[in-house]
PDB file of C-alpha atoms in Angstrom:
ATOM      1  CA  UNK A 255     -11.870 -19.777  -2.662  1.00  0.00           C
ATOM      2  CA  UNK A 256     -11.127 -19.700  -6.484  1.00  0.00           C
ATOM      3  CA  UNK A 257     -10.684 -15.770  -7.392  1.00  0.00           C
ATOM      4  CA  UNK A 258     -12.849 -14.748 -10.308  1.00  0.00           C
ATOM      5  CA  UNK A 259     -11.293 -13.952 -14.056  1.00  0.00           C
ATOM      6  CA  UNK A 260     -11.983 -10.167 -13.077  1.00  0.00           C
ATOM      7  CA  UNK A 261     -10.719 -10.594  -9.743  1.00  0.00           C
ATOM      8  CA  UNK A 262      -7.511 -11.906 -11.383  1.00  0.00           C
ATOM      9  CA  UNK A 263      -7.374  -9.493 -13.908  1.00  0.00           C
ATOM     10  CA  UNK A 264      -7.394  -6.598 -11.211  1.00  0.00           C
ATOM     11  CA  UNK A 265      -4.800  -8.380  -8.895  1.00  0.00           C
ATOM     12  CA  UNK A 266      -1.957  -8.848 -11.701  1.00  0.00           C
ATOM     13  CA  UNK A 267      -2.898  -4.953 -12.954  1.00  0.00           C
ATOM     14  CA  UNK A 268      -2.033  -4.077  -9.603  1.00  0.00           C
ATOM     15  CA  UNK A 269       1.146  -6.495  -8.880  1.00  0.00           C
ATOM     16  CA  UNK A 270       2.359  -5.181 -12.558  1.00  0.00           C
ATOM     17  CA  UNK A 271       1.884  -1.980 -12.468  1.00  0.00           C
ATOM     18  CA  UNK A 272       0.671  -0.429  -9.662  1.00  0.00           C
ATOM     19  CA  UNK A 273       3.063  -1.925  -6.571  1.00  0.00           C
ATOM     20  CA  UNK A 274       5.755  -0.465  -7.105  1.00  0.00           C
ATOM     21  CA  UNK A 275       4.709   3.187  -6.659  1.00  0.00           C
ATOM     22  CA  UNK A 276       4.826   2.748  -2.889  1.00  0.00           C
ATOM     23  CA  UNK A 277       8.506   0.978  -3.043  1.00  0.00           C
ATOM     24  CA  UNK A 278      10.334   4.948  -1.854  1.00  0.00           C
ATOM     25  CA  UNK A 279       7.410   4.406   1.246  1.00  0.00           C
ATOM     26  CA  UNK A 280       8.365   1.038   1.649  1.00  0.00           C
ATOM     27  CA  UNK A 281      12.027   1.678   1.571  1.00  0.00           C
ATOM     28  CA  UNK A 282      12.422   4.830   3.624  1.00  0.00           C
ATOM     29  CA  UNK A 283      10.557   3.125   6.891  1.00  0.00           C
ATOM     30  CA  UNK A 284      13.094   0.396   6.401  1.00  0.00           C
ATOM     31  CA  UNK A 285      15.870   2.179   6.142  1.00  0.00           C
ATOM     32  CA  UNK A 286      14.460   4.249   9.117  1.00  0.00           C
ATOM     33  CA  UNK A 287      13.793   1.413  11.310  1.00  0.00           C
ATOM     34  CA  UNK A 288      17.546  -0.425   9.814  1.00  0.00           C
ATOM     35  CA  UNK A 289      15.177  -3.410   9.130  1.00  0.00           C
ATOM     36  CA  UNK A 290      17.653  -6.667   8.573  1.00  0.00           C
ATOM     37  CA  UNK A 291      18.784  -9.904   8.868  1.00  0.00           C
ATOM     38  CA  UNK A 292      17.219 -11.372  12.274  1.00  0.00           C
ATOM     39  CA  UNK A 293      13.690  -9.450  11.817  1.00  0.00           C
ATOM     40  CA  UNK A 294      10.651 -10.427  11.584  1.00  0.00           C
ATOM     41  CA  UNK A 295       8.418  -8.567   9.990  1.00  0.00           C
ATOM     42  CA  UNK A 296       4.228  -8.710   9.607  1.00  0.00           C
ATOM     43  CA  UNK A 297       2.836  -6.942   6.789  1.00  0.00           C
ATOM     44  CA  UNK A 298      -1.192  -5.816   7.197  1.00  0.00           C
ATOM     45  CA  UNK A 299      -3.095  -6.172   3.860  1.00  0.00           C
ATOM     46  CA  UNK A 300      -0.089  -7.014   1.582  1.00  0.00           C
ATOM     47  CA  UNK A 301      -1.292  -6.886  -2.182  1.00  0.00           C
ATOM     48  CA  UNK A 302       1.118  -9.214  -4.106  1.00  0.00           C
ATOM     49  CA  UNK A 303       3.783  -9.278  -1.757  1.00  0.00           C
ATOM     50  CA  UNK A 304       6.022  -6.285  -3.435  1.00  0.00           C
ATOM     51  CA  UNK A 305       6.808  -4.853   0.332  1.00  0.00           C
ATOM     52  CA  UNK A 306       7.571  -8.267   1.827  1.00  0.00           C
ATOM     53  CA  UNK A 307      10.012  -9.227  -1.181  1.00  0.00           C
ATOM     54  CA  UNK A 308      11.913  -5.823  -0.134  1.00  0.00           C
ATOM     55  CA  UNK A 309      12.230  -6.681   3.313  1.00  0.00           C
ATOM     56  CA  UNK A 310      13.466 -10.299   2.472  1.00  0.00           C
ATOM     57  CA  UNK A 311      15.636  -8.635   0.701  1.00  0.00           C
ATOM     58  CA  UNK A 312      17.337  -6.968   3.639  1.00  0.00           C
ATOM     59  CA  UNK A 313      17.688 -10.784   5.247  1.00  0.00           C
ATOM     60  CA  UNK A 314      13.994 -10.076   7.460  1.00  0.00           C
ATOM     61  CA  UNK A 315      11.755 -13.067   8.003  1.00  0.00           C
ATOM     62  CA  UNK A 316       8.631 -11.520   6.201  1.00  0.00           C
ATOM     63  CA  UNK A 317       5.010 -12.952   6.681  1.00  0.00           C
ATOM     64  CA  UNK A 318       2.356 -11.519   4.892  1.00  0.00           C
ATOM     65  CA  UNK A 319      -2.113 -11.051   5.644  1.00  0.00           C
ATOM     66  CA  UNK A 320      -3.815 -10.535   2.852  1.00  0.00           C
ATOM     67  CA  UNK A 321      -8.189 -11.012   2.560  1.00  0.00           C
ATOM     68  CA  UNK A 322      -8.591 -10.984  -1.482  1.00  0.00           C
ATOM     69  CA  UNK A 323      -7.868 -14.314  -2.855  1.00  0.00           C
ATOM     70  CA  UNK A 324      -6.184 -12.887  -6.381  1.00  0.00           C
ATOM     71  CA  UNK A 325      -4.143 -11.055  -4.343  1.00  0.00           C
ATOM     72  CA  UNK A 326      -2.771 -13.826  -1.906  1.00  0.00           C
ATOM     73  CA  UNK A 327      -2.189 -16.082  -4.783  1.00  0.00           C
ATOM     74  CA  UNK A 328       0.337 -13.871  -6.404  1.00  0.00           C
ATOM     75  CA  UNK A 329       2.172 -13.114  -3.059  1.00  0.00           C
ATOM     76  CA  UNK A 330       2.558 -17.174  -3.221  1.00  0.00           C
ATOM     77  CA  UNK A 331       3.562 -17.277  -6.552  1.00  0.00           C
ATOM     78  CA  UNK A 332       6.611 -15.025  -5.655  1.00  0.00           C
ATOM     79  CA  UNK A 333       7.007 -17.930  -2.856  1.00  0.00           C
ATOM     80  CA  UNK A 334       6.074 -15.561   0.115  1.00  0.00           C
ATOM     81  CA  UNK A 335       4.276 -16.818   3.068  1.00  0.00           C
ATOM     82  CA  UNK A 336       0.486 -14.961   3.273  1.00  0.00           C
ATOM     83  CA  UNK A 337      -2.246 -15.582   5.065  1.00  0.00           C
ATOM     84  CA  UNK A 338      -5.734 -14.960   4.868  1.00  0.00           C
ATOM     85  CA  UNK A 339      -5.821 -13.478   8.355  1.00  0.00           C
ATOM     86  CA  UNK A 340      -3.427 -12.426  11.048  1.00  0.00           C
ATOM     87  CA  UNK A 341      -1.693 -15.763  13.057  1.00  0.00           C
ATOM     88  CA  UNK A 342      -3.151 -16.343  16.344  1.00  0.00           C
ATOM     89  CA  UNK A 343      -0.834 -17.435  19.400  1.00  0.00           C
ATOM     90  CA  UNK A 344       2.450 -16.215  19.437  1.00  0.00           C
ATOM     91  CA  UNK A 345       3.440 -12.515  19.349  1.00  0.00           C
ATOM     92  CA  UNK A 346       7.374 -13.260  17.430  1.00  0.00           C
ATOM     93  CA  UNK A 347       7.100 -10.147  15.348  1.00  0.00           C
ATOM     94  CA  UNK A 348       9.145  -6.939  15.462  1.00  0.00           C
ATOM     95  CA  UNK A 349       8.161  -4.612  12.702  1.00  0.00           C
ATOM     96  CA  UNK A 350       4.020  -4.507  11.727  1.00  0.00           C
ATOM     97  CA  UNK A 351       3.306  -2.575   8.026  1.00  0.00           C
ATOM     98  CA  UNK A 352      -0.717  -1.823   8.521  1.00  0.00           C
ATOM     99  CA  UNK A 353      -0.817   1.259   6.221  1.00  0.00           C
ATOM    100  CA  UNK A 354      -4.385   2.798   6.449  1.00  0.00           C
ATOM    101  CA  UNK A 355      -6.242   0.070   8.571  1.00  0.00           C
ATOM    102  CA  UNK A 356      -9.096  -0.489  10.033  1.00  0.00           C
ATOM    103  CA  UNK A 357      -9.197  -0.001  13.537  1.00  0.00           C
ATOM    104  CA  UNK A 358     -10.527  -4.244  13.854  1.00  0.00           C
ATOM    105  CA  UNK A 359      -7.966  -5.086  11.800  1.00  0.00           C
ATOM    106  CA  UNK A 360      -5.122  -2.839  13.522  1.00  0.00           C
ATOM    107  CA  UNK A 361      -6.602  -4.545  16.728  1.00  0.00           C
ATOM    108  CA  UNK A 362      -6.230  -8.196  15.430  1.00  0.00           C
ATOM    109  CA  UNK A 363      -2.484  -7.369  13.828  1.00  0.00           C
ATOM    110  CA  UNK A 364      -1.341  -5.874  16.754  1.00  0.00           C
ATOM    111  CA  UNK A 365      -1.819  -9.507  18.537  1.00  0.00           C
ATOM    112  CA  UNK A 366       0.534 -11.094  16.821  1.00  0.00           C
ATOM    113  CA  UNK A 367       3.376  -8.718  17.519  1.00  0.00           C
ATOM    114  CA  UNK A 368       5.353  -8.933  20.666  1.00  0.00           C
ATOM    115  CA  UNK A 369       6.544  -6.211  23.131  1.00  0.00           C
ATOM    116  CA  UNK A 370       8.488  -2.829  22.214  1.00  0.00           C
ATOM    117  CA  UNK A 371       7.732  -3.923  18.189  1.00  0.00           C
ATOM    118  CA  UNK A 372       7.754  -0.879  15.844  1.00  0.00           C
ATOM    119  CA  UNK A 373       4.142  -0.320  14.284  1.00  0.00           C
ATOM    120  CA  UNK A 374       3.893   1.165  10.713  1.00  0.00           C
ATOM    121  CA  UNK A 375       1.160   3.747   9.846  1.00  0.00           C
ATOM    122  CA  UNK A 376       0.975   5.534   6.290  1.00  0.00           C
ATOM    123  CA  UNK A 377      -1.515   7.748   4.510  1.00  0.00           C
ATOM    124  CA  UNK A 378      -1.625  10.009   1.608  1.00  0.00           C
ATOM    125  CA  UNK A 379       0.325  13.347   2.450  1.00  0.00           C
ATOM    126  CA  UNK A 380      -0.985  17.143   2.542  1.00  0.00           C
ATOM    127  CA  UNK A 381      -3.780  17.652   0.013  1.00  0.00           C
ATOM    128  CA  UNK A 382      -1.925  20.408  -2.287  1.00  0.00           C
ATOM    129  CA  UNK A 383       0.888  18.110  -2.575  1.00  0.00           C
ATOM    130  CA  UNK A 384      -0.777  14.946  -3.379  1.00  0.00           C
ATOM    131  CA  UNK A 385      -2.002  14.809  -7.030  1.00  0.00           C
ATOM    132  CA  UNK A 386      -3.778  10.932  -7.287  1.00  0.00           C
ATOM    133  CA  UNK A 387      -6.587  11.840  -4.658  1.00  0.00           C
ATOM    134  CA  UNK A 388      -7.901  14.862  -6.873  1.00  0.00           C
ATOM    135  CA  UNK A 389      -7.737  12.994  -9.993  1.00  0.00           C
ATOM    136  CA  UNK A 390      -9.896  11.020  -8.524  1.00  0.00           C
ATOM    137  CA  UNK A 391     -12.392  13.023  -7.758  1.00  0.00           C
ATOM    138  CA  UNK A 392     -11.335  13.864  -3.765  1.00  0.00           C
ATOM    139  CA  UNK A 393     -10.951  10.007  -2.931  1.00  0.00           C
ATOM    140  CA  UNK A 394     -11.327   8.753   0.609  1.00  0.00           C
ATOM    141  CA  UNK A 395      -9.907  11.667   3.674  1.00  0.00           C
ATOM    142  CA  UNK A 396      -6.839  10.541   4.580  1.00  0.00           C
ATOM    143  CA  UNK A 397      -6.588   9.134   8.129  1.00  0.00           C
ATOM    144  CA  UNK A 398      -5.699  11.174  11.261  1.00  0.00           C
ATOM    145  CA  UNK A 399      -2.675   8.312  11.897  1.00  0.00           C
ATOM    146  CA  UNK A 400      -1.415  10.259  15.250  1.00  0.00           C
ATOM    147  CA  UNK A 401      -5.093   9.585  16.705  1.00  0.00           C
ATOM    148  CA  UNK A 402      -4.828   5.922  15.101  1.00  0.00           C
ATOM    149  CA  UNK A 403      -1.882   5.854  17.252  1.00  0.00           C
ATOM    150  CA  UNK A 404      -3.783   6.962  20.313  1.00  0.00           C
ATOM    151  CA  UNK A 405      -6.770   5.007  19.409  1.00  0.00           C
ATOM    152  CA  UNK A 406      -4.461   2.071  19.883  1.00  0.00           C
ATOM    153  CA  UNK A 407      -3.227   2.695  23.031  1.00  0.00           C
ATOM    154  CA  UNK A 408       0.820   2.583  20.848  1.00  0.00           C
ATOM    155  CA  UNK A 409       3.030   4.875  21.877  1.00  0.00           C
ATOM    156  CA  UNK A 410       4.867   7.611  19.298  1.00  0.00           C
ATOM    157  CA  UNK A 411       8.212   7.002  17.596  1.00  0.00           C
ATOM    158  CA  UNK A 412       8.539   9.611  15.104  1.00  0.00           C
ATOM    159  CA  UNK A 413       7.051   9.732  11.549  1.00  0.00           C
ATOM    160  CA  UNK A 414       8.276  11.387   8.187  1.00  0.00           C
ATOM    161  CA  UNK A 415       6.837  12.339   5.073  1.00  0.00           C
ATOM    162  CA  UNK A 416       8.305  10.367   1.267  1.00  0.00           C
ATOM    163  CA  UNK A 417       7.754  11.648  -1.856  1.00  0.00           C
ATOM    164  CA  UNK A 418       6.072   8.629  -4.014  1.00  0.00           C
ATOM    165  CA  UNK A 419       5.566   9.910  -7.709  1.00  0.00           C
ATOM    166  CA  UNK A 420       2.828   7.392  -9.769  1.00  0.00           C
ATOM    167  CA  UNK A 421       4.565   6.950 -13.269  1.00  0.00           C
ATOM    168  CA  UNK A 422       2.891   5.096 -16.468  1.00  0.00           C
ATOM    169  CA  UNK A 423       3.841   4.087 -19.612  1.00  0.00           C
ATOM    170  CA  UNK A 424       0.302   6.224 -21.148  1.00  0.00           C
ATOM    171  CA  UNK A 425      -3.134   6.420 -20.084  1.00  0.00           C
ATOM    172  CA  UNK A 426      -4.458   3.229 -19.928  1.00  0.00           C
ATOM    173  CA  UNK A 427      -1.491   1.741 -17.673  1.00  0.00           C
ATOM    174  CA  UNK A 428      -2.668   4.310 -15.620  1.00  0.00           C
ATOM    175  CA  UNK A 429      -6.119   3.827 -15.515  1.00  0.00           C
ATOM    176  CA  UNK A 430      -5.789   0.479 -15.007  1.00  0.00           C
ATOM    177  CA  UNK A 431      -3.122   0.964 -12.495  1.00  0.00           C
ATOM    178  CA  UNK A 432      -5.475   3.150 -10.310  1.00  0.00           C
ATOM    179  CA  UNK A 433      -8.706   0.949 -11.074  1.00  0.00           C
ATOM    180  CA  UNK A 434      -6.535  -1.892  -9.687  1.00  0.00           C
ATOM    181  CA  UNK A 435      -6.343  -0.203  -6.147  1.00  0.00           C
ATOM    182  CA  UNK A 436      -9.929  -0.860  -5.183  1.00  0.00           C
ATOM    183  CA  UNK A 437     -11.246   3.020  -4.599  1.00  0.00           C
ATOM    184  CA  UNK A 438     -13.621   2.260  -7.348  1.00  0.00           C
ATOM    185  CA  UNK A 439     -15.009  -1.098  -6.200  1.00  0.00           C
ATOM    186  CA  UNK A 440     -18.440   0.427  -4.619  1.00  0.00           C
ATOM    187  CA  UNK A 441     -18.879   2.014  -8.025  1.00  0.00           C
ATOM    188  CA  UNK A 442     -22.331  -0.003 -10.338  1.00  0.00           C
ATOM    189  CA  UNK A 443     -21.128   1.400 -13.429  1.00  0.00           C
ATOM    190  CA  UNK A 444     -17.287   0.515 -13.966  1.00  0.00           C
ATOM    191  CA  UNK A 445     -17.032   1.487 -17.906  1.00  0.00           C
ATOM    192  CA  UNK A 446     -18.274   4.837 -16.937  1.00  0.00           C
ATOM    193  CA  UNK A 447     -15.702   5.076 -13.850  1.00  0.00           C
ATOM    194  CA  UNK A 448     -12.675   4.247 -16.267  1.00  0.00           C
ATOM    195  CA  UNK A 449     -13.959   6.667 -19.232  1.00  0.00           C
ATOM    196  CA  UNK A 450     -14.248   9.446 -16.075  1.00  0.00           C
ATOM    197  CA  UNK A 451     -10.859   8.920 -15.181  1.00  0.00           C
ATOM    198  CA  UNK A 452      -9.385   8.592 -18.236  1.00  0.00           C
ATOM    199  CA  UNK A 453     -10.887  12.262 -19.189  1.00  0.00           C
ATOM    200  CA  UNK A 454      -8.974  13.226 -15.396  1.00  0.00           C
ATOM    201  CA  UNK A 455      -5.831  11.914 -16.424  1.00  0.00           C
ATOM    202  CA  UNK A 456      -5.213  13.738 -19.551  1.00  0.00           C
ATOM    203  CA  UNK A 457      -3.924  16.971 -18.294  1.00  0.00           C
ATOM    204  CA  UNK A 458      -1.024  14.893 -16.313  1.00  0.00           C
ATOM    205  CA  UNK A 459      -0.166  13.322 -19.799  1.00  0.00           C
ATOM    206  CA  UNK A 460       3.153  14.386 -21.300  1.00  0.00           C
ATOM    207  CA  UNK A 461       4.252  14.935 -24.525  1.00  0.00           C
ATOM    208  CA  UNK A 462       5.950  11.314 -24.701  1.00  0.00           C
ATOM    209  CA  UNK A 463       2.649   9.728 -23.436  1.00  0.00           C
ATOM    210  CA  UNK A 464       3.151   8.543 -20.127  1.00  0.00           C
ATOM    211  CA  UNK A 465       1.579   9.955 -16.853  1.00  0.00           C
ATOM    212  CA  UNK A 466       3.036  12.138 -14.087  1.00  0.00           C
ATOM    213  CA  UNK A 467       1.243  12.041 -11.058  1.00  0.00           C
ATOM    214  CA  UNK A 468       3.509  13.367  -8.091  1.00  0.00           C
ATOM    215  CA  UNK A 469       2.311  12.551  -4.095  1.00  0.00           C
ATOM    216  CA  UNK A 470       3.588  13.040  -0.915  1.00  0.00           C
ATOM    217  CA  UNK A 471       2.754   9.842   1.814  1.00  0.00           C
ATOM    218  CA  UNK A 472       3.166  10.904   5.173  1.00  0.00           C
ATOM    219  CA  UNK A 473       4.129   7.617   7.797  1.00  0.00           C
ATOM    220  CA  UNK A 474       4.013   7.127  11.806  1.00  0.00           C
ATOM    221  CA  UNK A 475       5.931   4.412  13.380  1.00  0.00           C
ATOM    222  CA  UNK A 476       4.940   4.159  16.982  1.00  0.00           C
ATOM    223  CA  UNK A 477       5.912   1.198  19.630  1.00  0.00           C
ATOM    224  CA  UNK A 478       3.788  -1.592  21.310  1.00  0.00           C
ATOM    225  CA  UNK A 479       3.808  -0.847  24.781  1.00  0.00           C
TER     226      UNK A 479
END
């Protein structure tokens, strides 16, 4: 399937400027598992690939699922391996990222990674320390990820809690940084949703112009029984 102009649009918005606001997430489970050379590591709805470059990074064999077409075709331009769904047969992997998925695709992940492998759950923090889900306007509840866990049938490993600040250059980085993670898709009237959030934004605007807007994601690794 050949994404759409828009489609593209939104998938480079979020590869340029949206991505990298998870890497302190991204980097404190690794350094909490000691991810390295040897692992192998699945990564559960992907984006562009940002999370997989880190891992590669620390020598891990890093295979990527990601649905949207834009998306996927990114992650390959960066010269990551991503698929469109999660492999079938063999179970090689060690480390599963699935941040806020659904419990069918949790389900259909968790078959391709073998034994004992650490699973990776993440969700926006505490409320009154999480400043992107007010701006706009309450967002989606965060999961419950210790029932996710249960749900699963995984077994608890710990979990921690990583400060992840979203910083822009001024306003419109930022709304099209937020547009670009998809919270805004079921909306019909798009030019309304960005002049809305624009209006939300300016109270987090500094004197220099950019945007501040400081979070808290709280993560749960648990273990494939």
């Amino acid at each position: 399937m050949t994404p759409t102009p828009t489609a593209t649009l939104v998938a480079r918005d979020w590869a340029e400027i949206q991505e990298r606001m998870l890497v302190p997430l991204y980097e404190a489970v690794y350094d909490r598992l000691e991810v390295g050379p040897g692992d192998r590591l699945l990564g559960l709805d992907c984006g562009s690939g940002l999370a997989l470059l880190l891992a590669a990074g620390r020598g891990a064999v890093a295979t990527g699922v990601e649905a949207d077409p834009a998306r996927r075709a990114l992650a390959r331009e960066r010269l990551l391996e991503v698929v469109p769904a999660p492999p079938g047969g063999a179970r090689p992997y060690d480390v599963l990222l699935a941040f806020s998925p659904s419990a069918a695709a949790l389900d259909a992940a968790l078959a391709a990674v073998r034994r004992g492998a650490a699973v990776v759950l993440a969700d926006w923090g505490p409320a009154e320390r999480c400043t992107v889900p007010a701006v706009l306007g309450g967002g989606p509840a965060p999961q419950d990820l210790d029932a996710v866990v249960a749900d699963a049938g995984l077994s608890p490993d710990g979990s921690g809690r990583v400060f992840c600040p979203f910083g822009y250059a001024d306003v419109d980085s930022a709304v099209r940084g937020l547009l670009s993670t998809g919270l805004y898709e079921s909306s019909s009237d798009p030019a309304q949703v960005e002049k809305e959030l624009t209006e939300a934004l300016h109270p987090y605007e500094r004197p220099d112009g950019t945007v501040w807007l400081p979070n808290i994601f709280r993560y749960v690794i648990a273990r494939v029984p």
